mmCIF file of C-alpha atoms and ligand atoms in Angstrom:
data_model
loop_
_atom_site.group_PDB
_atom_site.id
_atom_site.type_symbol
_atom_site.label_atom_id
_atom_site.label_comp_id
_atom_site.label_asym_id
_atom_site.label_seq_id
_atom_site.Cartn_x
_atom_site.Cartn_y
_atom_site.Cartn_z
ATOM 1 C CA UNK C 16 -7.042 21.716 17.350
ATOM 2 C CA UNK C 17 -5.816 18.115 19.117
ATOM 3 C CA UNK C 18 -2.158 16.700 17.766
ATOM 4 C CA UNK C 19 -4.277 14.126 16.209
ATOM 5 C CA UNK C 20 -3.633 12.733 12.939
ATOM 6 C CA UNK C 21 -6.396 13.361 10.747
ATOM 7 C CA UNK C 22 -7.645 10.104 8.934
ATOM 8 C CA UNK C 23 -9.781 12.334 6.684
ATOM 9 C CA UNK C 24 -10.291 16.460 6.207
ATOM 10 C CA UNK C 25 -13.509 17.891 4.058
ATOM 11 C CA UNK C 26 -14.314 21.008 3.374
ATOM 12 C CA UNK C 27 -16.213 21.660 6.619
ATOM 13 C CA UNK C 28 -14.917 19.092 9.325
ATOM 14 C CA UNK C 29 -11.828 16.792 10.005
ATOM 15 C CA UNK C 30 -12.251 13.183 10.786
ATOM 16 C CA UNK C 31 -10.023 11.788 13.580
ATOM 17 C CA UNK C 32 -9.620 8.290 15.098
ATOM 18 C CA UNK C 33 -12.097 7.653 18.117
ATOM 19 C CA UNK C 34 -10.782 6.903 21.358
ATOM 20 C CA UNK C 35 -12.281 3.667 20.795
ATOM 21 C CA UNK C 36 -12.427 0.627 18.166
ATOM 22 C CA UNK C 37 -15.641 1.504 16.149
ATOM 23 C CA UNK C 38 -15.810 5.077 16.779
ATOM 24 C CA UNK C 39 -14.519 8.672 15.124
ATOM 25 C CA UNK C 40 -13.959 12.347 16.058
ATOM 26 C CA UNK C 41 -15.731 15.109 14.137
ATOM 27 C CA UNK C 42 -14.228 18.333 14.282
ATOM 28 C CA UNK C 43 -16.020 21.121 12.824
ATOM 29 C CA UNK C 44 -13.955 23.676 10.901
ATOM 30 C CA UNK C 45 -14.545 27.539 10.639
ATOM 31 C CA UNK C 46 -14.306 27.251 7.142
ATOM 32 C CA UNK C 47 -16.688 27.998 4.515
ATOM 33 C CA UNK C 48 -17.274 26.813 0.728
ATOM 34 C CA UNK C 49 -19.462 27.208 -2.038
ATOM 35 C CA UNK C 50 -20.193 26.232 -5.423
ATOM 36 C CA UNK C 51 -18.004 23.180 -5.689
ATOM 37 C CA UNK C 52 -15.158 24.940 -3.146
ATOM 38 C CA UNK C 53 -14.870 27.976 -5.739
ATOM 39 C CA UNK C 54 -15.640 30.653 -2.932
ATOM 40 C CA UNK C 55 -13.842 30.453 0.323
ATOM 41 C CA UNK C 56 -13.751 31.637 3.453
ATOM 42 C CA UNK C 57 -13.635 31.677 6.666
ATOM 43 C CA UNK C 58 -16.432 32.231 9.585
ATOM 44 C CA UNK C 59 -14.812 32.640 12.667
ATOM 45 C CA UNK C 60 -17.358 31.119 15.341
ATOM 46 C CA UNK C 61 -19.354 28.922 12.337
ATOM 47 C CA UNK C 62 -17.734 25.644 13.280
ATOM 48 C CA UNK C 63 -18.942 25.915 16.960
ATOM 49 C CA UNK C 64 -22.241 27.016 16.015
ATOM 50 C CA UNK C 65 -22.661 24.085 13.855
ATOM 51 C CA UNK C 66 -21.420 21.591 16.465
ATOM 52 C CA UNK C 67 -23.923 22.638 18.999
ATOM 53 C CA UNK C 68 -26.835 23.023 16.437
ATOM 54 C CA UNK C 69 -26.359 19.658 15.045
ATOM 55 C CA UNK C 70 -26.036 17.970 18.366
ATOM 56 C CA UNK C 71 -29.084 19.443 19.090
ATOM 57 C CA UNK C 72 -31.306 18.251 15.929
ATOM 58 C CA UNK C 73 -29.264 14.589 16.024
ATOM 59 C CA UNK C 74 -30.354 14.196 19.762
ATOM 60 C CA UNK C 75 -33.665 15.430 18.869
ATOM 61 C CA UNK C 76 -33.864 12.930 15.565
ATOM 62 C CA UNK C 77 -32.690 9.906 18.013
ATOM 63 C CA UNK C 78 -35.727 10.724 20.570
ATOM 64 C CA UNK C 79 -38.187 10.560 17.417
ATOM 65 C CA UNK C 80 -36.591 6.754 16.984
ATOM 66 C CA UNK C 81 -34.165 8.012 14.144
ATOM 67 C CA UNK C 82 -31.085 5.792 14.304
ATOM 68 C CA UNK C 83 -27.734 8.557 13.840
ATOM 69 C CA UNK C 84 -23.925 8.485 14.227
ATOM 70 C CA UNK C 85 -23.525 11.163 17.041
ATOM 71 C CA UNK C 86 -22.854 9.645 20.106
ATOM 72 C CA UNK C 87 -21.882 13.026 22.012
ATOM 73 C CA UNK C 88 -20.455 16.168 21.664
ATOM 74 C CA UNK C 89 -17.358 16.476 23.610
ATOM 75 C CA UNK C 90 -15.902 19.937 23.364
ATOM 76 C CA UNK C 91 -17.032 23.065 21.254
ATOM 77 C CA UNK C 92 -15.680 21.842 18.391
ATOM 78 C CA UNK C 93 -15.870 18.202 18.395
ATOM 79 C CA UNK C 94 -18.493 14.924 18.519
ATOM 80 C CA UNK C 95 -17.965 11.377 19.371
ATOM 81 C CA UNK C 96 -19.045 9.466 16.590
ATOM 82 C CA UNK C 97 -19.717 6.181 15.189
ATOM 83 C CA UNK C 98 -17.264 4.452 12.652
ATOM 84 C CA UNK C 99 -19.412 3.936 9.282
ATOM 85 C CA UNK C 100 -18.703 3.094 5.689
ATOM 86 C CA UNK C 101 -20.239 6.404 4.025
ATOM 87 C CA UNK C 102 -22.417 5.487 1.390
ATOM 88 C CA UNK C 103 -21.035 7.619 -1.738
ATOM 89 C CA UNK C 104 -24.424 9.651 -2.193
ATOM 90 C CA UNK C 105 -25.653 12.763 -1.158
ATOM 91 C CA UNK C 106 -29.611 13.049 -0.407
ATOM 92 C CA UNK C 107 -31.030 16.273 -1.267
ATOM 93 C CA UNK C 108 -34.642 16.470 0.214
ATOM 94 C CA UNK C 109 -36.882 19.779 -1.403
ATOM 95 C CA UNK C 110 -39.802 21.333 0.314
ATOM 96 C CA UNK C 111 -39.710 24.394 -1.833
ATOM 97 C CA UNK C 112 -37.713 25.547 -5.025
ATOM 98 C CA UNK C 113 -34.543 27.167 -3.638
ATOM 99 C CA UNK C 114 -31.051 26.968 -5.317
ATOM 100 C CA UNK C 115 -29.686 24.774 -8.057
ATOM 101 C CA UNK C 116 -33.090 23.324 -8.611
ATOM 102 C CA UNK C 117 -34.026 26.480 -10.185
ATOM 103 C CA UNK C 118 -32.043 27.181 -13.325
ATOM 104 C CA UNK C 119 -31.964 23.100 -13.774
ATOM 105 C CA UNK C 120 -35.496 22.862 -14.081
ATOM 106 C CA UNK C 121 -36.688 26.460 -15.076
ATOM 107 C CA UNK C 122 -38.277 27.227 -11.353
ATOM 108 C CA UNK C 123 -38.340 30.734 -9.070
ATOM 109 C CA UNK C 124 -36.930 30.832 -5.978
ATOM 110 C CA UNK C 125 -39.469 30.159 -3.439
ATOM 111 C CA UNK C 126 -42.238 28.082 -6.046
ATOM 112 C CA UNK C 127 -43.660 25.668 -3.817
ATOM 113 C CA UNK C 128 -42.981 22.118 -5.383
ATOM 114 C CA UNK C 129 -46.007 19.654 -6.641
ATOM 115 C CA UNK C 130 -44.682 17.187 -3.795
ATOM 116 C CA UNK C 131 -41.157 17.309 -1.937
ATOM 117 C CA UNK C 132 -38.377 16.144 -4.496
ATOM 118 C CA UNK C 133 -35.878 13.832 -3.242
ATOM 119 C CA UNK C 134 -32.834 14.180 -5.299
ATOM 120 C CA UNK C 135 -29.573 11.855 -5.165
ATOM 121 C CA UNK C 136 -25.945 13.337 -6.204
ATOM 122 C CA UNK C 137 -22.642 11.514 -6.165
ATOM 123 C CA UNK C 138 -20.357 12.512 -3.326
ATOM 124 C CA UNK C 139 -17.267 13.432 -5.374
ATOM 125 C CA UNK C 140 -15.842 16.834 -6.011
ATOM 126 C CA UNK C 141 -13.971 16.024 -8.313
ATOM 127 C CA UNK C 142 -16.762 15.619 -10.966
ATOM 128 C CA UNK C 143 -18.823 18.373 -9.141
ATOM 129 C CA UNK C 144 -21.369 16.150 -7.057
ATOM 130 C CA UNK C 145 -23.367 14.962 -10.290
ATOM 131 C CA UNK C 146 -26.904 14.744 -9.779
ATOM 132 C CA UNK C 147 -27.634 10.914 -10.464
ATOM 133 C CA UNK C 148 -31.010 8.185 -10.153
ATOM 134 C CA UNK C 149 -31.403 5.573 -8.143
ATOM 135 C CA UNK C 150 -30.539 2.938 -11.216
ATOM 136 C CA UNK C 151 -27.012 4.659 -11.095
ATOM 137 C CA UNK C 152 -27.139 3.936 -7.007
ATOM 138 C CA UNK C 153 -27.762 0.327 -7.991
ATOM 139 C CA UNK C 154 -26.055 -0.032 -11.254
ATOM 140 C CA UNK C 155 -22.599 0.934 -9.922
ATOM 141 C CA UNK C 156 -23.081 -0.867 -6.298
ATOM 142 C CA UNK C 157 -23.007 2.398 -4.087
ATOM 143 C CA UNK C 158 -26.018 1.277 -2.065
ATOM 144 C CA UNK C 159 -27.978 -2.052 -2.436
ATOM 145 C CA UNK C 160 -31.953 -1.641 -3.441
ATOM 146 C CA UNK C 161 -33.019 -2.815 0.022
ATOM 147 C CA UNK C 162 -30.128 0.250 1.345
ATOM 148 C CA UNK C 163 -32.160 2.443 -0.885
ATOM 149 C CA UNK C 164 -35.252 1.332 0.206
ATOM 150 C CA UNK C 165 -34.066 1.902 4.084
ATOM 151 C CA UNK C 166 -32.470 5.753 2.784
ATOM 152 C CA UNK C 167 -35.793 6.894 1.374
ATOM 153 C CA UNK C 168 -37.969 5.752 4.445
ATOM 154 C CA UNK C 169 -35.282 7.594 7.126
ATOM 155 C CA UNK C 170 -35.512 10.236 4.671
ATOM 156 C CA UNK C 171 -39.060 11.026 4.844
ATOM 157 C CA UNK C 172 -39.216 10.913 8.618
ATOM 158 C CA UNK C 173 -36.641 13.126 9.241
ATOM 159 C CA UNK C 174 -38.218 15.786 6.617
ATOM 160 C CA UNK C 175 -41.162 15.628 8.362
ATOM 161 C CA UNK C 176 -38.995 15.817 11.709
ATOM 162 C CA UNK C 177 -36.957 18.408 11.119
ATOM 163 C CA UNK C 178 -39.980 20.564 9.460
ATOM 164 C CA UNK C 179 -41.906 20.493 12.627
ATOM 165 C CA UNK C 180 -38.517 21.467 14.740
ATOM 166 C CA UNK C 181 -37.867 24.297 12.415
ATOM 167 C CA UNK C 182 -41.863 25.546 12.413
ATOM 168 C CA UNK C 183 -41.737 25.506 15.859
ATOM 169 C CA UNK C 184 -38.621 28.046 15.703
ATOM 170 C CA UNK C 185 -40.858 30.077 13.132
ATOM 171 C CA UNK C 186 -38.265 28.813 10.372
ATOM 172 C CA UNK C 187 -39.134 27.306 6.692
ATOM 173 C CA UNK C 188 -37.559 24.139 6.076
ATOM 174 C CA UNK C 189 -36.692 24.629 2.016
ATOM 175 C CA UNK C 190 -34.440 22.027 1.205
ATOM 176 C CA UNK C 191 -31.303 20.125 3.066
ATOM 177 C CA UNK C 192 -29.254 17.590 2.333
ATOM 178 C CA UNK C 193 -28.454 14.152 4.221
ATOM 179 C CA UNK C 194 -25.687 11.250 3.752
ATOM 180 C CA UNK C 195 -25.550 8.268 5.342
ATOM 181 C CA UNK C 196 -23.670 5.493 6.281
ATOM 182 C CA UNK C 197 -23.136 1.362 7.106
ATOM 183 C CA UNK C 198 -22.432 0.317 10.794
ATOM 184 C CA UNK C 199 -20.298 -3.186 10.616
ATOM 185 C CA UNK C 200 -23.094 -5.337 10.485
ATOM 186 C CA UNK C 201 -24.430 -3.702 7.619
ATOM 187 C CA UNK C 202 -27.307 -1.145 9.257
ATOM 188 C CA UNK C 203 -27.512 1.908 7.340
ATOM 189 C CA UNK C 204 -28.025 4.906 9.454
ATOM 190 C CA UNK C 205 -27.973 8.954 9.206
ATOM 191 C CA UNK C 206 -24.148 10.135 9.471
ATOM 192 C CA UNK C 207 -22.554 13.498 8.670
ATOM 193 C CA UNK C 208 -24.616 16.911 10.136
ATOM 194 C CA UNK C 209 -27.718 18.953 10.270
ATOM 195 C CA UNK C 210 -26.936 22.200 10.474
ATOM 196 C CA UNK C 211 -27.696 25.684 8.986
ATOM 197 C CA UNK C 212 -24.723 24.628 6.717
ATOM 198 C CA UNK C 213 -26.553 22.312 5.002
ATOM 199 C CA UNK C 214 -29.906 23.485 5.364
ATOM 200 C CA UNK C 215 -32.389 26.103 3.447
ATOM 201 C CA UNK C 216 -33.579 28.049 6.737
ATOM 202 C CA UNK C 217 -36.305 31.097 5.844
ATOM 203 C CA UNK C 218 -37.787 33.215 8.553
ATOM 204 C CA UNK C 219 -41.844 32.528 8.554
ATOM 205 C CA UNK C 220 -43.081 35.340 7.246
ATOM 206 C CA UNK C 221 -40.410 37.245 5.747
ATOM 207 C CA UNK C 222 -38.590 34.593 3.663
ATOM 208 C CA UNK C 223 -35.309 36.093 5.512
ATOM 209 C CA UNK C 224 -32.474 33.770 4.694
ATOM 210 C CA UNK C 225 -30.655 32.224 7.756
ATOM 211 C CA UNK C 226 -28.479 29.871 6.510
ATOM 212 C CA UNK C 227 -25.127 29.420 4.530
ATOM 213 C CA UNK C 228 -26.969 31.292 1.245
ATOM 214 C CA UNK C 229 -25.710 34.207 3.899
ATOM 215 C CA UNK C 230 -22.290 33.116 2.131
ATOM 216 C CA UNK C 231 -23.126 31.524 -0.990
ATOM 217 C CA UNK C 232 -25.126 35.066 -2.104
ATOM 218 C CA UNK C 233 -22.472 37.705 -0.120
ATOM 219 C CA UNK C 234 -25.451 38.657 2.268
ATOM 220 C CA UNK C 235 -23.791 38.942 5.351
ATOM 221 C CA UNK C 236 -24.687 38.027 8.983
ATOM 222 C CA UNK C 237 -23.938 34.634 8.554
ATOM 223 C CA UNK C 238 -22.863 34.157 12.131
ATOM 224 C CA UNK C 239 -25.709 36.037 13.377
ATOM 225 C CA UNK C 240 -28.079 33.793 11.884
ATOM 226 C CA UNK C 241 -27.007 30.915 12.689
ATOM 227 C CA UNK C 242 -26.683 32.081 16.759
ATOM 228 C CA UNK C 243 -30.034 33.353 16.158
ATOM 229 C CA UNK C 244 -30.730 29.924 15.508
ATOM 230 C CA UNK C 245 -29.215 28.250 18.119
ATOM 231 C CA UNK C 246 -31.366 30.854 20.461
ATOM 232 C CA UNK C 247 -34.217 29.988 18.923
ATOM 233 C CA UNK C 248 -33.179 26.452 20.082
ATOM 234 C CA UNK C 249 -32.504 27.120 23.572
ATOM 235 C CA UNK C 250 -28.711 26.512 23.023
ATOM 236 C CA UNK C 251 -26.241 28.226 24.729
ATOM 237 C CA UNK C 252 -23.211 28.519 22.257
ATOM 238 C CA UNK C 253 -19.742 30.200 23.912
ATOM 239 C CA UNK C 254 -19.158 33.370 21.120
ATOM 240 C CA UNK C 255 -15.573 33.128 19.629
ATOM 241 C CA UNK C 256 -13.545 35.656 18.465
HETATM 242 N N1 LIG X 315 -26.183 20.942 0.042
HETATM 243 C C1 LIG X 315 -25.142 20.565 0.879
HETATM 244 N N2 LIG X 315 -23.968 20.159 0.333
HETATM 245 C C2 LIG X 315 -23.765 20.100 -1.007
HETATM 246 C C3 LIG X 315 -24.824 20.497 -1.857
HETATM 247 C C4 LIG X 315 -26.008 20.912 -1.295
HETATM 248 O O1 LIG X 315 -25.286 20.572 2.103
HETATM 249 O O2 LIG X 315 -22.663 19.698 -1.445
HETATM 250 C C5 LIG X 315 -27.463 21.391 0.620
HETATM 251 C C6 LIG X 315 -27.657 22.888 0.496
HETATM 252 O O3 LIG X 315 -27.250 23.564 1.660
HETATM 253 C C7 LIG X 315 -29.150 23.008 0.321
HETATM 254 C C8 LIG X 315 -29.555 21.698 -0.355
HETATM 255 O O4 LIG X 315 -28.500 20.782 -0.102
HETATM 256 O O5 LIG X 315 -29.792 23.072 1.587
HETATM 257 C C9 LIG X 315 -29.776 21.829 -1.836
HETATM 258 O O6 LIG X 315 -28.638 22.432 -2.416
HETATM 259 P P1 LIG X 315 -28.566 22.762 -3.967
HETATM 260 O O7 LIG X 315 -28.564 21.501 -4.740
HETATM 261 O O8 LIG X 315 -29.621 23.760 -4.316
HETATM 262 O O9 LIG X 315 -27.131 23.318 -4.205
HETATM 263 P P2 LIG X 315 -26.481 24.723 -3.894
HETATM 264 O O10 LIG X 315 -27.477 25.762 -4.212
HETATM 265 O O11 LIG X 315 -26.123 24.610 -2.457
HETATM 266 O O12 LIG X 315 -25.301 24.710 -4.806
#
């Protein structure tokens, strides 16, 4: 890891100042939490895989006209990014009933839904990431209505992107989860990753798991999948370890 000094670590990646005014290093971390950081571990090789994965969908997002904050991936580990003011809210988008949907709203695993849900929850650990409304969002000032407005729009696209680039890797798209962020003069664009970390991944046909449930549920194979993945993608991610 560089000598820098972090401005910010998370569970899954370390923030570091950019080379550049108006820009940030994303490292992505080998390590592995669940259910509010309860569970841990570590993945040796997960952190690459990510990097590479996500570079892949954010370039991909960026051809379709979806404004991001990667700039470039510079090493294995670590992306250029843009500078943004994160918007305190985590975007949950739901294709299908999968995880903490189900016992919250008396749903099986795998139920299709009337019509995708998009749910909001607060990005702070320390309460647990509360599910919350949009009147919360505007009440308390952690995005403006026309913000909202902008978040719900990018939001559809890139479901309906990133369905067709997982189809097209025979992979279900079940339900991920998105954040975004302010540029200086205000634009709001996507921010954070899209990876098998924070994606619902299920083989077509099978309903095979190939994401971080691999963790969350003790299943194993979590590296596997996710190179399986990046295969599927035409990546070539250097193994570690
Ligand atoms: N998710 C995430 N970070 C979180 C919570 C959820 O990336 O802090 C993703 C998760 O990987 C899944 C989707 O959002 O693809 C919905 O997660 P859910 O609310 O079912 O929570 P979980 O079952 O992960 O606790």
């Amino acid at each position: 890891m560089s000598a820098r000094e972090p401005l910010y670590e998370g569970k899954a990646k370390i923030i570091f100042k950019g080379p550049e005014d108006g820009t940030l290093i994303q490292y992505f971390k080998d390590d592995a939490t669940a259910f509010n950081a309860q569970k841990k571990d570590v993945i040796t090789g997960k952190g690459v895989l990510n990097n590479h994965i996500s570079e892949h969908i954010m370039l991909r997002l960026a051809n379709a006209g979806i404004t991001t904050h990667f700039i470039e991936r510079m090493n294995d580990r670590e992306q250029l990014i843009r500078a943004l003011e994160i918007i305190p809210v985590e975007v949950v988008v739901r294709n299908v009933a999968a995880g903490s949907v189900c016992p919250r709203l008396g749903l099986t695993e795998g139920e299709p839904l009337p019509s995708t849900l998009i749910e909001f929850c607060l990005k702070d650990d320390a309460l647990g990431d509360p599910i919350i409304a949009r009147e919360h969002i505007l009440a308390f000032g952690w995005a403006s209505a026309a913000e909202f407005d902008v978040i719900v729009e990018q939001t559809n696209r890139i479901n309906a992107l990133l369905a067709d680039i997982f189809a097209a890797i025979d992979l279900r798209l079940i339900d991920f989860k998105l954040e975004f962020g302010r540029l200086p003069d205000g634009t709001v664009i996507l921010a954070d990753e899209i990876s098998p970390d924070n994606c619902r991944l299920w083989q077509v046909g099978t309903d095979e798991k190939m994401d971080k449930d691999r963790f969350r549920r003790d299943l194993g194979g979590l590296t596997e999948a996710y190179q399986e993945i990046a295969r599927r993608l035409g990546l070539e991610v250097p193994q570690q370890g």
